[in-house]
Structure formats: structure tokens, C-alpha cells
Amino acid sequence: MAVWDQLEVDQAHKAYAIVGVFSTIFCLLSLVLKERLFVGEAFLSCVTGIIVGPHALNLINPLEWTNSDYLTQEISRIVLIIQIFAVSVELPKKYMKVNVRSVVVLLLFTMILGWLVTGLFAWVLFPKFSFIDGLAITAAITATDPVLAAAIVGKGKFGERIPASLRHLLSAESGANDGLAFPFVLLAVDILTNRGKPGVIVRDWFCIAILYECVFGVILGIIIGYSGRKAIEFCENKKFIDRESLLIFYILLSLMCTGFGSILGVDDLLVSFAAGAAFAWDGWFFKKSHGQHISNSIDLLLNVGYFLYFGTIIPWQDFNNKELGLHWWRLVTLGLVIIFLRRIPAALLAKPFVPAIKTWKEALFVGHFGPVGVGGIFCSIITKDAIEKHLTQGEVPMREINSSAPYYMVLRCIWPIVCFIVVTSIVIHGFSVTAMVFYSKFQNYDFKESKSSSPTMVSSVEITDEDGNKALNEPTSNSNLHLRRVC
């Protein structure tokens, strides 16, 4: 037997190795990448996935493993419910009670107006779409992604520069609106599949989407979160639970939320958010876990793995598919519309009614930082799933779509369109942080030519610390520039 017969190279083993190598390199350079260059794991993981995926080196191809839609849906579900629960757990004590007006008003303005605006432009830009087709596709991108949003408002130097009230508002919104995207998706699907039946549309949407999936989902989440809080407080007081189990307890509750939520057919993302808010209601868990970063480490591993996976399944071949009417310039135009018109006008309109937004500059910031990511990918497959249930009694999502099937254009186009928007959001929103930080630093350097051209001209350098206190004001030689830096 040849020694090389011992090698067992298959797709799974190569995937483990690639994730391990990339994660190791990223962790070794994480401080430089995240705190100095302000480049997050989402962008770098996605680029790595593109390189090792079928469109470049072809080292791994998840599209060949199994039903790719089902696999992507379930991976997205796990990442989302853990991140959503984490977002709600990290909110201040009784945050949703104190700031319910700010959160609800911002959600209503940004989600409803953003959905209608992007749906309208999708209809205008893609000639094969009806207005309802456009609404069905853009319903998937009404949500702000908690995974990408965490890179902006989470822990780190950039997040610390954002006012706490604004940071918490963005976190709460990003967690809540992933769950609230479901009513938009189901309404669009109901209108699409029940045209001419307004009574059926209203009945199904209100009774099923609103009352059962959302309202009952919130009640279920509150029960899970409240029960979990009382249980962990009791066990901690009785010294039944160790430190490690306490720190990962919220992850276990989030899995419970998606398990029971999916079994009961309710909005499991909203269940997870409500459970997290109820679990952290009195601030006890935050105090106990403060300063511990095990959850952040788990989140990092999930994010790296997810976006590396996403990079391998991006449908680049459809980004200029003329048969579907997906010309590259149409996609780019829609991407620009989503970046500039999906949230910014709505946030500016909502500003007078949102107490947490103090200035127009803050409203602009809130409007801009609404990335589309894991939530959009998940909702796009949920949309396909809901439409396909009207076409088949078999397994959904379907592996292949017959070109003669009803709603073919929506089923065929929603995935490449949403993927293009996610790629655009990863690049634009990811590098917005980098651009803002470097622009801020550039603005804080004031270079002025000295009136004297003497090389021995003495000028002063004034450096202030983070609190604005003067740290240094000493003369330096060999300079004809006056340098003032504010750190």
C-alpha cells in the first residue's frame, strides 16, 4: 500500500482546514485589522471565500454538498438567533420599556418606507418585474443585519466613539427588525400568490403573520427569557452553576428559541429577540458577565465561518445575466438606491419623533448604517420557501426551479439580487467605518506653512488625550510646519 493512500481529501476536510488557517491568521492580526485599519471579519472572510470557492481556486464548493438553499437557510438561522439574542442581552436594564417609542417609530419609518422605495425602484429597473415582484424581492432586505451592525456599534474603538444612546438604538433596531421582516415577506408573498383575493390576503396576513407568528412569537420569547432568567439567578444563588456555564447560558437559550419557534411555526428571530430582552430585563446577567468575552469569541468564530461560506456561494455568473434582465448596471443602480434611499430619507423623517436621535447628523448616521447581511440572505430563502409551498407538496426550498413555473422570475432572481446587495453592503458599510475614522484623523491634523523657511525654525506640537486634556506642548526643531494633533 502506497503511503499516499492514507490521504483522505474531501470537501468537508478541506473546508475545516481553510476555516482553521484563515481564522488563525485573522486572530493573529486581529488588533491591527480591527482597531487600526478598521477592517472587520465579514469583509476579509467573504474575500477569502471568494478566492477558495468555485469561481477562483475551486478548493471547496458548498453548492455540491447538498440542497444549498436549505443548508444556507439553517446556517443563517443559527448565526442570526445567537447574534439577535446577544444584541438584546447587551442592552441596558429595561431598555425596551424606556425607549419603546424610539425603537418602534424608527422601525416603522425605516422598514415601511424603505420597503416601498426599494420595491418601486426594483420594478422600474428590471423590466421583467411587476411592482409586486419588486416588493416580494425587496422585502428580504428590509431588515438591518445584527451581524454587520455589531461590527459598527459593538465593542471597539469606533463603537466607543458613538454616543451610548445612539449605539443602543442601532443595536435594538438591528435585533428587532430581523424578526419584523417576516410580516413584510409574508405580505408580499400573499399579494403575489393571491392576486384578486383581498379578503384572503388580509385574513392570512393579519391572523397568521401578525397574530400568530409575531405576537405569539413575542409571548413565547418572553416566557423563555423570563424562565431562563429566574432559573439562572436561582442556580447562581444556590451555587449550582459554574462560571463557564453561566457565560454561555444565553447561547443555549437562543437555540431553545429557534428550536421551539421553528417547531411551532412562529417567527423564531422575533422569539429570540424577545427572549433576550426578557432575560436581561433586570441587568443581572450583564453585571455577572461584564468583562468576560467568551460570547464575543463565539460570535467571531461564527461570523468568520459564515461569511467565508457566503463568499463561496455568491452567484457571480448571474450578476450580468441578460436572459433574466439582471444587467450589471441595473444591479449597481439598485445597490446605490439601497445605500442612499432605503434608510436615510426615512431616518431623517423619523428624527423629530425619535427621542434617542438628538441631531440631524445623528439621524444621517442612523440612516446610513443599516447594513444588509445574514438577515437578508435568510429572508430571501424564506421568501422562496413561502412561494414554493404554493407550487409543490414536496420538499422546499426546491433544488431546481422549472422555467415554466409560476412566479419563476421572482424565484430565479431573488437570490442573485439579494447576494449582490449583501456584497455591496459588506464593502460600503464595512469601509464606511474606515473612511470615517481616517477622515476624522485627517481633519484633526492641521498643517500650516510657517512664515519662515529656515530649516531650524522652532514650532510647537500640541497633543491632547482622549479627554481633550493637553498632553504635550513642547518645542521641536528642524521643522517648518506647525503640527496640531488631537487624538
Short mmCIF file of C-alpha atoms in Angstrom, two decimals:
data_model
loop_
_atom_site.label_atom_id
_atom_site.label_comp_id
_atom_site.label_asym_id
_atom_site.label_seq_id
_atom_site.Cartn_x
_atom_site.Cartn_y
_atom_site.Cartn_z
CA MET A 1 0.00 0.00 0.00
CA ALA A 2 1.42 3.38 -1.01
CA VAL A 3 1.91 5.85 1.79
CA TRP A 4 -0.19 8.44 -0.05
CA ASP A 5 -3.21 6.16 0.16
CA GLN A 6 -3.53 7.42 3.72
CA LEU A 7 -4.68 10.80 2.47
CA GLU A 8 -8.43 11.41 2.73
CA VAL A 9 -9.17 14.64 0.91
CA ASP A 10 -12.83 15.55 0.64
CA GLN A 11 -14.86 18.75 0.66
CA ALA A 12 -15.52 18.74 4.40
CA HIS A 13 -11.88 18.21 5.35
CA LYS A 14 -10.72 20.97 3.02
CA ALA A 15 -13.35 23.29 4.49
CA TYR A 16 -12.12 22.62 8.04
CA ALA A 17 -8.54 23.35 7.01
CA ILE A 18 -9.42 26.56 5.18
CA VAL A 19 -11.54 27.92 8.04
CA GLY A 20 -8.82 26.98 10.51
CA VAL A 21 -5.98 28.59 8.54
CA PHE A 22 -7.89 31.80 7.83
CA SER A 23 -9.19 32.12 11.39
CA THR A 24 -5.69 31.61 12.77
CA ILE A 25 -4.19 34.31 10.56
CA PHE A 26 -7.06 36.70 11.26
CA CYS A 27 -6.78 36.21 15.03
CA LEU A 28 -3.02 36.77 14.97
CA LEU A 29 -3.53 40.10 13.16
CA SER A 30 -6.92 40.99 14.66
CA LEU A 31 -5.79 44.03 16.65
CA VAL A 32 -4.13 45.60 13.62
CA LEU A 33 -7.02 44.80 11.29
CA LYS A 34 -9.92 45.75 13.57
CA GLU A 35 -8.54 48.53 15.76
CA ARG A 36 -6.09 50.27 13.44
CA LEU A 37 -7.30 49.59 9.92
CA PHE A 38 -10.96 49.14 11.00
CA VAL A 39 -11.47 46.19 8.66
CA GLY A 40 -13.84 43.60 10.10
CA GLU A 41 -14.01 39.86 9.79
CA ALA A 42 -17.02 39.95 7.44
CA PHE A 43 -15.17 41.58 4.54
CA LEU A 44 -11.97 39.56 4.88
CA SER A 45 -13.84 36.28 5.36
CA CYS A 46 -16.01 36.97 2.31
CA VAL A 47 -12.96 37.75 0.15
CA THR A 48 -11.28 34.56 1.34
CA GLY A 49 -14.40 32.58 0.49
CA ILE A 50 -14.43 34.06 -3.00
CA ILE A 51 -10.78 33.07 -3.51
CA VAL A 52 -11.11 29.47 -2.31
CA GLY A 53 -14.58 28.98 -3.82
CA PRO A 54 -15.68 27.62 -7.21
CA HIS A 55 -15.16 30.92 -9.05
CA ALA A 56 -11.43 31.12 -8.28
CA LEU A 57 -9.28 28.30 -6.83
CA ASN A 58 -12.24 25.90 -6.55
CA LEU A 59 -10.89 24.29 -3.40
CA ILE A 60 -14.38 23.95 -1.92
CA ASN A 61 -17.84 24.19 -3.46
CA PRO A 62 -20.70 24.03 -0.93
CA LEU A 63 -23.20 24.14 -3.82
CA GLU A 64 -22.31 20.49 -4.49
CA TRP A 65 -22.69 19.28 -0.91
CA THR A 66 -26.47 19.15 -0.58
CA ASN A 67 -29.52 21.34 -1.14
CA SER A 68 -27.64 24.64 -0.96
CA ASP A 69 -30.72 26.72 -0.17
CA TYR A 70 -31.64 24.56 2.81
CA LEU A 71 -28.05 24.49 4.08
CA THR A 72 -27.71 28.27 3.76
CA GLN A 73 -31.07 28.84 5.43
CA GLU A 74 -30.19 26.78 8.52
CA ILE A 75 -26.65 28.14 8.87
CA SER A 76 -28.06 31.66 8.61
CA ARG A 77 -30.74 30.86 11.18
CA ILE A 78 -28.20 29.73 13.79
CA VAL A 79 -25.93 32.74 13.29
CA LEU A 80 -28.88 35.14 13.43
CA ILE A 81 -30.58 33.82 16.54
CA ILE A 82 -27.34 33.84 18.53
CA GLN A 83 -26.48 37.38 17.39
CA ILE A 84 -30.01 38.69 17.97
CA PHE A 85 -30.13 37.22 21.46
CA ALA A 86 -26.69 38.68 22.19
CA VAL A 87 -27.80 42.13 20.99
CA SER A 88 -30.83 42.17 23.27
CA VAL A 89 -28.85 40.82 26.24
CA GLU A 90 -26.32 43.65 25.97
CA LEU A 91 -28.97 46.40 26.05
CA PRO A 92 -29.22 48.44 29.27
CA LYS A 93 -31.61 47.47 32.04
CA LYS A 94 -35.28 47.71 30.91
CA TYR A 95 -34.16 49.40 27.70
CA MET A 96 -37.17 48.40 25.61
CA LYS A 97 -39.58 49.79 28.21
CA VAL A 98 -37.81 53.14 28.48
CA ASN A 99 -37.10 53.56 24.76
CA VAL A 100 -40.06 51.78 23.18
CA ARG A 101 -41.14 54.93 21.32
CA SER A 102 -37.74 55.50 19.73
CA VAL A 103 -37.37 51.89 18.64
CA VAL A 104 -40.92 51.43 17.33
CA VAL A 105 -41.05 54.73 15.41
CA LEU A 106 -37.65 54.14 13.83
CA LEU A 107 -38.64 50.60 12.85
CA LEU A 108 -41.92 51.72 11.27
CA PHE A 109 -40.38 54.58 9.30
CA THR A 110 -37.28 52.76 8.03
CA MET A 111 -38.89 49.41 7.29
CA ILE A 112 -42.13 50.56 5.64
CA LEU A 113 -40.72 53.47 3.64
CA GLY A 114 -37.54 51.57 2.79
CA TRP A 115 -39.54 48.60 1.52
CA LEU A 116 -41.81 50.70 -0.68
CA VAL A 117 -38.97 52.80 -2.11
CA THR A 118 -36.71 49.86 -2.94
CA GLY A 119 -39.65 47.85 -4.31
CA LEU A 120 -40.57 50.74 -6.59
CA PHE A 121 -37.02 51.06 -7.92
CA ALA A 122 -36.76 47.29 -8.44
CA TRP A 123 -39.91 47.48 -10.57
CA VAL A 124 -38.54 50.42 -12.57
CA LEU A 125 -35.04 49.00 -13.06
CA PHE A 126 -35.94 45.43 -14.02
CA PRO A 127 -38.38 45.36 -16.96
CA LYS A 128 -39.45 41.76 -16.36
CA PHE A 129 -40.71 42.56 -12.85
CA SER A 130 -44.12 43.79 -11.79
CA PHE A 131 -44.40 46.12 -8.80
CA ILE A 132 -45.50 43.16 -6.65
CA ASP A 133 -42.46 41.19 -7.84
CA GLY A 134 -40.26 44.08 -6.75
CA LEU A 135 -41.91 44.19 -3.33
CA ALA A 136 -41.50 40.43 -2.88
CA ILE A 137 -37.79 40.64 -3.62
CA THR A 138 -37.01 43.77 -1.60
CA ALA A 139 -38.99 42.56 1.43
CA ALA A 140 -35.97 40.39 2.15
CA ILE A 141 -33.72 43.42 2.60
CA THR A 142 -35.95 45.46 4.91
CA ALA A 143 -34.02 44.24 7.94
CA THR A 144 -30.81 45.71 9.32
CA ASP A 145 -28.32 42.95 9.86
CA PRO A 146 -27.25 42.45 13.52
CA VAL A 147 -24.05 40.68 12.49
CA LEU A 148 -22.69 43.54 10.36
CA ALA A 149 -24.22 46.16 12.66
CA ALA A 150 -22.29 44.67 15.58
CA ALA A 151 -19.07 45.48 13.74
CA ILE A 152 -20.13 49.13 13.71
CA VAL A 153 -21.75 49.69 17.10
CA GLY A 154 -20.19 46.83 19.01
CA LYS A 155 -17.08 46.72 21.12
CA GLY A 156 -14.09 48.52 19.68
CA LYS A 157 -12.62 51.96 19.23
CA PHE A 158 -15.17 53.08 16.66
CA GLY A 159 -18.13 51.84 18.67
CA GLU A 160 -16.85 53.68 21.72
CA ARG A 161 -16.95 56.97 19.81
CA ILE A 162 -20.68 56.66 19.13
CA PRO A 163 -22.97 58.16 21.80
CA ALA A 164 -24.37 55.41 24.02
CA SER A 165 -27.99 56.33 23.28
CA LEU A 166 -27.37 56.05 19.54
CA ARG A 167 -25.37 52.84 19.88
CA HIS A 168 -28.10 51.16 21.89
CA LEU A 169 -30.79 52.37 19.49
CA LEU A 170 -28.99 50.89 16.48
CA SER A 171 -28.41 47.63 18.35
CA ALA A 172 -32.05 47.33 19.41
CA GLU A 173 -33.27 48.18 15.91
CA SER A 174 -30.94 45.70 14.22
CA GLY A 175 -32.13 42.94 16.53
CA ALA A 176 -35.85 43.67 16.35
CA ASN A 177 -36.25 44.33 12.65
CA ASP A 178 -34.85 40.97 11.56
CA GLY A 179 -37.84 39.37 13.20
CA LEU A 180 -40.19 42.06 11.95
CA ALA A 181 -39.07 41.44 8.36
CA PHE A 182 -41.26 38.33 8.33
CA PRO A 183 -44.60 40.23 8.06
CA PHE A 184 -43.23 42.15 5.06
CA VAL A 185 -42.08 38.93 3.39
CA LEU A 186 -45.37 37.15 4.02
CA LEU A 187 -47.47 40.14 2.94
CA ALA A 188 -45.58 40.37 -0.36
CA VAL A 189 -45.91 36.62 -0.91
CA ASP A 190 -49.64 36.70 -0.09
CA ILE A 191 -50.23 39.55 -2.55
CA LEU A 192 -48.17 37.74 -5.20
CA THR A 193 -49.86 34.35 -4.83
CA ASN A 194 -53.42 35.50 -4.03
CA ARG A 195 -53.96 38.28 -6.56
CA GLY A 196 -57.58 39.35 -6.76
CA LYS A 197 -58.37 37.87 -3.34
CA PRO A 198 -58.07 40.79 -0.90
CA GLY A 199 -60.07 39.01 1.80
CA VAL A 200 -57.71 36.02 1.77
CA ILE A 201 -54.66 38.30 1.81
CA VAL A 202 -55.87 40.31 4.82
CA ARG A 203 -57.00 37.19 6.69
CA ASP A 204 -53.78 35.25 6.16
CA TRP A 205 -51.50 38.20 6.82
CA PHE A 206 -53.24 39.51 9.93
CA CYS A 207 -54.19 36.21 11.55
CA ILE A 208 -51.10 34.19 10.66
CA ALA A 209 -48.24 36.64 10.12
CA ILE A 210 -49.17 39.24 12.75
CA LEU A 211 -51.18 37.49 15.47
CA TYR A 212 -49.66 34.02 15.40
CA GLU A 213 -46.11 34.35 14.10
CA CYS A 214 -45.26 37.74 15.62
CA VAL A 215 -47.49 38.34 18.66
CA PHE A 216 -47.45 34.75 19.85
CA GLY A 217 -43.75 34.61 18.99
CA VAL A 218 -43.06 37.57 21.27
CA ILE A 219 -45.08 35.96 24.09
CA LEU A 220 -43.17 32.70 23.64
CA GLY A 221 -39.87 34.58 23.71
CA ILE A 222 -40.79 36.45 26.88
CA ILE A 223 -41.73 33.17 28.58
CA ILE A 224 -38.42 31.54 27.58
CA GLY A 225 -36.36 34.59 28.56
CA TYR A 226 -38.13 35.18 31.87
CA SER A 227 -37.95 31.49 32.83
CA GLY A 228 -34.28 31.36 31.89
CA ARG A 229 -33.50 34.46 33.98
CA LYS A 230 -35.25 33.12 37.06
CA ALA A 231 -33.63 29.71 36.64
CA ILE A 232 -30.09 31.03 36.30
CA GLU A 233 -30.50 33.50 39.18
CA PHE A 234 -31.79 30.71 41.42
CA CYS A 235 -28.97 28.33 40.46
CA GLU A 236 -26.36 31.06 40.90
CA ASN A 237 -27.65 31.90 44.38
CA LYS A 238 -27.63 28.20 45.32
CA LYS A 239 -24.14 27.72 43.80
CA PHE A 240 -25.43 25.10 41.35
CA ILE A 241 -23.91 26.62 38.19
CA ASP A 242 -20.25 27.21 37.37
CA ARG A 243 -18.79 30.30 35.71
CA GLU A 244 -18.34 28.80 32.27
CA SER A 245 -21.91 27.51 32.06
CA LEU A 246 -23.26 30.87 33.19
CA LEU A 247 -21.42 32.72 30.43
CA ILE A 248 -22.72 30.54 27.60
CA PHE A 249 -26.23 30.19 29.04
CA TYR A 250 -27.70 32.79 26.67
CA ILE A 251 -26.46 30.82 23.65
CA LEU A 252 -28.32 27.76 24.91
CA LEU A 253 -31.48 29.82 25.38
CA SER A 254 -31.17 31.17 21.83
CA LEU A 255 -31.03 27.61 20.48
CA MET A 256 -34.13 26.82 22.51
CA CYS A 257 -35.85 29.83 20.94
CA THR A 258 -35.17 28.76 17.38
CA GLY A 259 -36.00 25.14 18.15
CA PHE A 260 -39.42 25.76 19.66
CA GLY A 261 -40.09 28.71 17.36
CA SER A 262 -39.45 26.65 14.23
CA ILE A 263 -41.44 23.67 15.52
CA LEU A 264 -44.43 25.88 16.31
CA GLY A 265 -44.12 27.77 13.02
CA VAL A 266 -43.66 31.20 14.58
CA ASP A 267 -41.10 33.93 13.91
CA ASP A 268 -38.09 32.42 15.68
CA LEU A 269 -35.96 35.53 15.16
CA LEU A 270 -38.52 37.64 17.00
CA VAL A 271 -38.76 34.91 19.66
CA SER A 272 -35.01 35.20 20.16
CA PHE A 273 -35.06 39.00 20.47
CA ALA A 274 -37.97 38.99 22.92
CA ALA A 275 -36.33 36.24 24.96
CA GLY A 276 -33.06 38.15 25.13
CA ALA A 277 -34.79 41.33 26.26
CA ALA A 278 -36.73 39.44 28.96
CA PHE A 279 -33.63 37.51 30.03
CA ALA A 280 -31.59 40.70 30.52
CA TRP A 281 -34.50 42.80 31.81
CA ASP A 282 -33.14 43.48 35.31
CA GLY A 283 -29.48 43.81 34.27
CA TRP A 284 -28.40 40.89 36.47
CA PHE A 285 -26.82 38.83 33.68
CA PHE A 286 -24.99 41.84 32.24
CA LYS A 287 -23.38 42.52 35.62
CA LYS A 288 -22.38 38.90 36.05
CA SER A 289 -20.91 38.57 32.56
CA HIS A 290 -19.40 42.06 32.29
CA GLY A 291 -15.75 41.94 31.30
CA GLN A 292 -16.00 38.33 30.09
CA HIS A 293 -15.53 37.88 26.36
CA ILE A 294 -16.35 34.24 25.74
CA SER A 295 -19.53 35.19 23.88
CA ASN A 296 -17.58 37.59 21.67
CA SER A 297 -15.16 34.78 20.83
CA ILE A 298 -18.03 32.51 19.82
CA ASP A 299 -19.57 35.30 17.73
CA LEU A 300 -16.24 35.87 16.00
CA LEU A 301 -15.91 32.21 15.05
CA LEU A 302 -19.49 32.09 13.75
CA ASN A 303 -19.04 35.27 11.71
CA VAL A 304 -15.76 34.13 10.18
CA GLY A 305 -17.19 30.76 9.21
CA TYR A 306 -20.44 32.21 7.88
CA PHE A 307 -19.02 34.92 5.63
CA LEU A 308 -16.31 32.61 4.35
CA TYR A 309 -19.12 30.21 3.40
CA PHE A 310 -21.09 33.03 1.81
CA GLY A 311 -18.08 34.03 -0.29
CA THR A 312 -18.04 30.56 -1.84
CA ILE A 313 -21.73 30.60 -2.89
CA ILE A 314 -22.04 34.11 -4.37
CA PRO A 315 -23.66 33.67 -7.83
CA TRP A 316 -21.25 35.83 -9.82
CA GLN A 317 -22.47 34.36 -13.11
CA ASP A 318 -25.90 35.94 -12.53
CA PHE A 319 -24.63 39.45 -11.85
CA ASN A 320 -24.78 40.14 -15.58
CA ASN A 321 -27.37 37.58 -16.66
CA LYS A 322 -29.08 39.23 -19.61
CA GLU A 323 -31.58 36.38 -20.01
CA LEU A 324 -33.01 37.28 -16.60
CA GLY A 325 -32.68 41.00 -17.21
CA LEU A 326 -30.04 41.28 -14.48
CA HIS A 327 -27.65 43.59 -16.31
CA TRP A 328 -24.75 44.70 -14.16
CA TRP A 329 -25.68 48.38 -14.39
CA ARG A 330 -29.19 47.65 -13.14
CA LEU A 331 -27.80 45.85 -10.11
CA VAL A 332 -25.30 48.63 -9.41
CA THR A 333 -28.06 51.24 -9.66
CA LEU A 334 -30.28 49.27 -7.28
CA GLY A 335 -27.34 48.93 -4.90
CA LEU A 336 -26.82 52.70 -4.88
CA VAL A 337 -30.55 53.25 -4.33
CA ILE A 338 -30.49 50.92 -1.34
CA ILE A 339 -27.41 52.58 0.14
CA PHE A 340 -28.74 56.13 -0.21
CA LEU A 341 -32.55 55.90 -0.34
CA ARG A 342 -33.54 52.80 1.60
CA ARG A 343 -32.99 54.27 5.08
CA ILE A 344 -31.54 57.76 5.01
CA PRO A 345 -34.72 59.66 3.97
CA ALA A 346 -36.82 57.60 6.39
CA ALA A 347 -34.42 58.22 9.28
CA LEU A 348 -34.42 61.96 8.58
CA LEU A 349 -38.24 61.98 8.51
CA ALA A 350 -38.37 59.98 11.74
CA LYS A 351 -35.90 62.21 13.60
CA PRO A 352 -38.49 64.61 15.17
CA PHE A 353 -40.38 61.61 16.59
CA VAL A 354 -37.41 59.61 17.91
CA PRO A 355 -36.15 61.00 21.26
CA ALA A 356 -32.94 58.96 21.09
CA ILE A 357 -31.84 60.82 17.94
CA LYS A 358 -30.72 64.25 19.09
CA THR A 359 -29.37 65.90 15.94
CA TRP A 360 -29.76 65.72 12.16
CA LYS A 361 -26.20 64.44 11.97
CA GLU A 362 -27.17 61.52 14.20
CA ALA A 363 -30.24 60.89 12.03
CA LEU A 364 -27.99 60.74 8.96
CA PHE A 365 -25.68 58.33 10.78
CA VAL A 366 -28.60 56.08 11.76
CA GLY A 367 -29.91 56.19 8.21
CA HIS A 368 -26.60 55.25 6.65
CA PHE A 369 -25.59 52.43 8.97
CA GLY A 370 -28.27 49.92 8.08
CA PRO A 371 -26.26 47.08 6.53
CA VAL A 372 -27.83 44.14 4.70
CA GLY A 373 -26.26 40.79 5.51
CA VAL A 374 -27.20 37.49 7.09
CA GLY A 375 -30.79 38.62 7.68
CA GLY A 376 -31.25 39.46 4.01
CA ILE A 377 -29.84 36.11 2.92
CA PHE A 378 -32.09 34.26 5.37
CA CYS A 379 -35.22 36.19 4.38
CA SER A 380 -34.57 35.69 0.66
CA ILE A 381 -34.67 31.92 1.15
CA ILE A 382 -37.73 32.24 3.40
CA THR A 383 -39.41 34.16 0.55
CA LYS A 384 -38.56 31.43 -1.95
CA ASP A 385 -39.75 28.83 0.54
CA ALA A 386 -43.11 30.58 1.04
CA ILE A 387 -43.71 30.92 -2.71
CA GLU A 388 -42.67 27.35 -3.49
CA LYS A 389 -45.17 26.00 -0.95
CA HIS A 390 -47.86 27.24 -3.33
CA LEU A 391 -46.30 25.24 -6.18
CA THR A 392 -45.40 21.88 -4.69
CA GLN A 393 -46.27 19.48 -1.91
CA GLY A 394 -42.67 18.25 -1.84
CA GLU A 395 -39.56 19.45 -0.07
CA VAL A 396 -38.88 23.17 -0.03
CA PRO A 397 -36.74 25.05 -0.83
CA MET A 398 -36.59 23.21 -4.16
CA ARG A 399 -33.24 22.21 -5.65
CA GLU A 400 -34.21 23.36 -9.14
CA ILE A 401 -36.84 25.75 -10.49
CA ASN A 402 -38.75 24.95 -13.68
CA SER A 403 -38.69 27.91 -16.05
CA SER A 404 -42.37 27.36 -16.82
CA ALA A 405 -43.38 27.56 -13.15
CA PRO A 406 -45.50 30.49 -11.94
CA TYR A 407 -43.52 33.27 -10.27
CA TYR A 408 -40.39 31.96 -12.00
CA MET A 409 -38.78 35.40 -12.30
CA VAL A 410 -39.10 36.11 -8.57
CA LEU A 411 -37.86 32.66 -7.59
CA ARG A 412 -34.93 32.84 -10.00
CA CYS A 413 -33.88 36.44 -9.43
CA ILE A 414 -34.29 36.99 -5.70
CA TRP A 415 -31.12 35.10 -4.77
CA PRO A 416 -28.65 36.90 -7.10
CA ILE A 417 -30.20 40.31 -6.36
CA VAL A 418 -30.03 39.88 -2.59
CA CYS A 419 -26.50 38.45 -2.81
CA PHE A 420 -25.37 41.47 -4.84
CA ILE A 421 -26.89 43.82 -2.25
CA VAL A 422 -25.16 41.93 0.57
CA VAL A 423 -21.79 42.16 -1.20
CA THR A 424 -22.38 45.88 -1.78
CA SER A 425 -23.31 46.38 1.86
CA ILE A 426 -20.27 44.48 3.14
CA VAL A 427 -17.99 46.72 1.08
CA ILE A 428 -19.75 50.08 1.56
CA HIS A 429 -20.77 49.78 5.20
CA GLY A 430 -17.60 47.94 6.16
CA PHE A 431 -15.31 50.56 4.70
CA SER A 432 -17.52 53.44 5.83
CA VAL A 433 -16.04 52.92 9.28
CA THR A 434 -12.51 53.01 7.88
CA ALA A 435 -13.27 56.12 5.81
CA MET A 436 -14.89 57.97 8.72
CA VAL A 437 -12.03 57.19 11.09
CA PHE A 438 -9.29 58.23 8.68
CA TYR A 439 -11.23 61.32 7.62
CA SER A 440 -11.64 62.25 11.29
CA LYS A 441 -7.93 61.80 11.88
CA PHE A 442 -7.09 63.87 8.79
CA GLN A 443 -9.40 66.65 9.98
CA ASN A 444 -7.65 66.68 13.34
CA TYR A 445 -4.26 67.32 11.73
CA ASP A 446 -3.83 71.00 10.92
CA PHE A 447 -0.79 71.54 8.71
CA LYS A 448 0.17 75.19 8.24
CA GLU A 449 3.17 76.52 6.42
CA SER A 450 5.47 78.52 8.64
CA LYS A 451 6.15 82.10 7.66
CA SER A 452 9.85 81.34 7.91
CA SER A 453 11.61 78.96 5.58
CA SER A 454 14.51 78.39 7.96
CA PRO A 455 15.21 74.68 8.48
CA THR A 456 15.91 75.38 12.15
CA MET A 457 12.59 77.07 12.69
CA VAL A 458 11.11 76.01 16.04
CA SER A 459 7.43 75.18 16.10
CA SER A 460 5.21 73.54 18.66
CA VAL A 461 3.38 70.29 18.71
CA GLU A 462 0.23 70.13 20.77
CA ILE A 463 -1.16 66.73 21.59
CA THR A 464 -4.30 66.15 23.58
CA ASP A 465 -5.53 62.93 25.11
CA GLU A 466 -8.92 61.28 24.62
CA ASP A 467 -10.48 63.55 27.23
CA GLY A 468 -9.28 66.67 25.49
CA ASN A 469 -6.60 67.43 28.11
CA LYS A 470 -3.30 68.79 26.88
CA ALA A 471 -0.73 66.02 27.00
CA LEU A 472 2.25 67.70 25.41
CA ASN A 473 3.26 71.16 24.32
CA GLU A 474 6.97 71.16 23.69
CA PRO A 475 9.10 72.93 21.08
CA THR A 476 10.69 70.86 18.38
CA SER A 477 13.39 71.77 15.93
CA ASN A 478 14.11 71.04 12.29
CA SER A 479 10.55 71.71 11.23
CA ASN A 480 8.92 74.41 9.17
CA LEU A 481 5.45 73.02 9.88
CA HIS A 482 3.10 73.66 12.74
CA LEU A 483 1.51 70.32 13.65
CA ARG A 484 -1.51 70.05 15.88
CA ARG A 485 -2.91 66.60 16.58
CA VAL A 486 -5.99 65.71 18.56
CA CYS A 487 -6.11 62.01 19.42
#
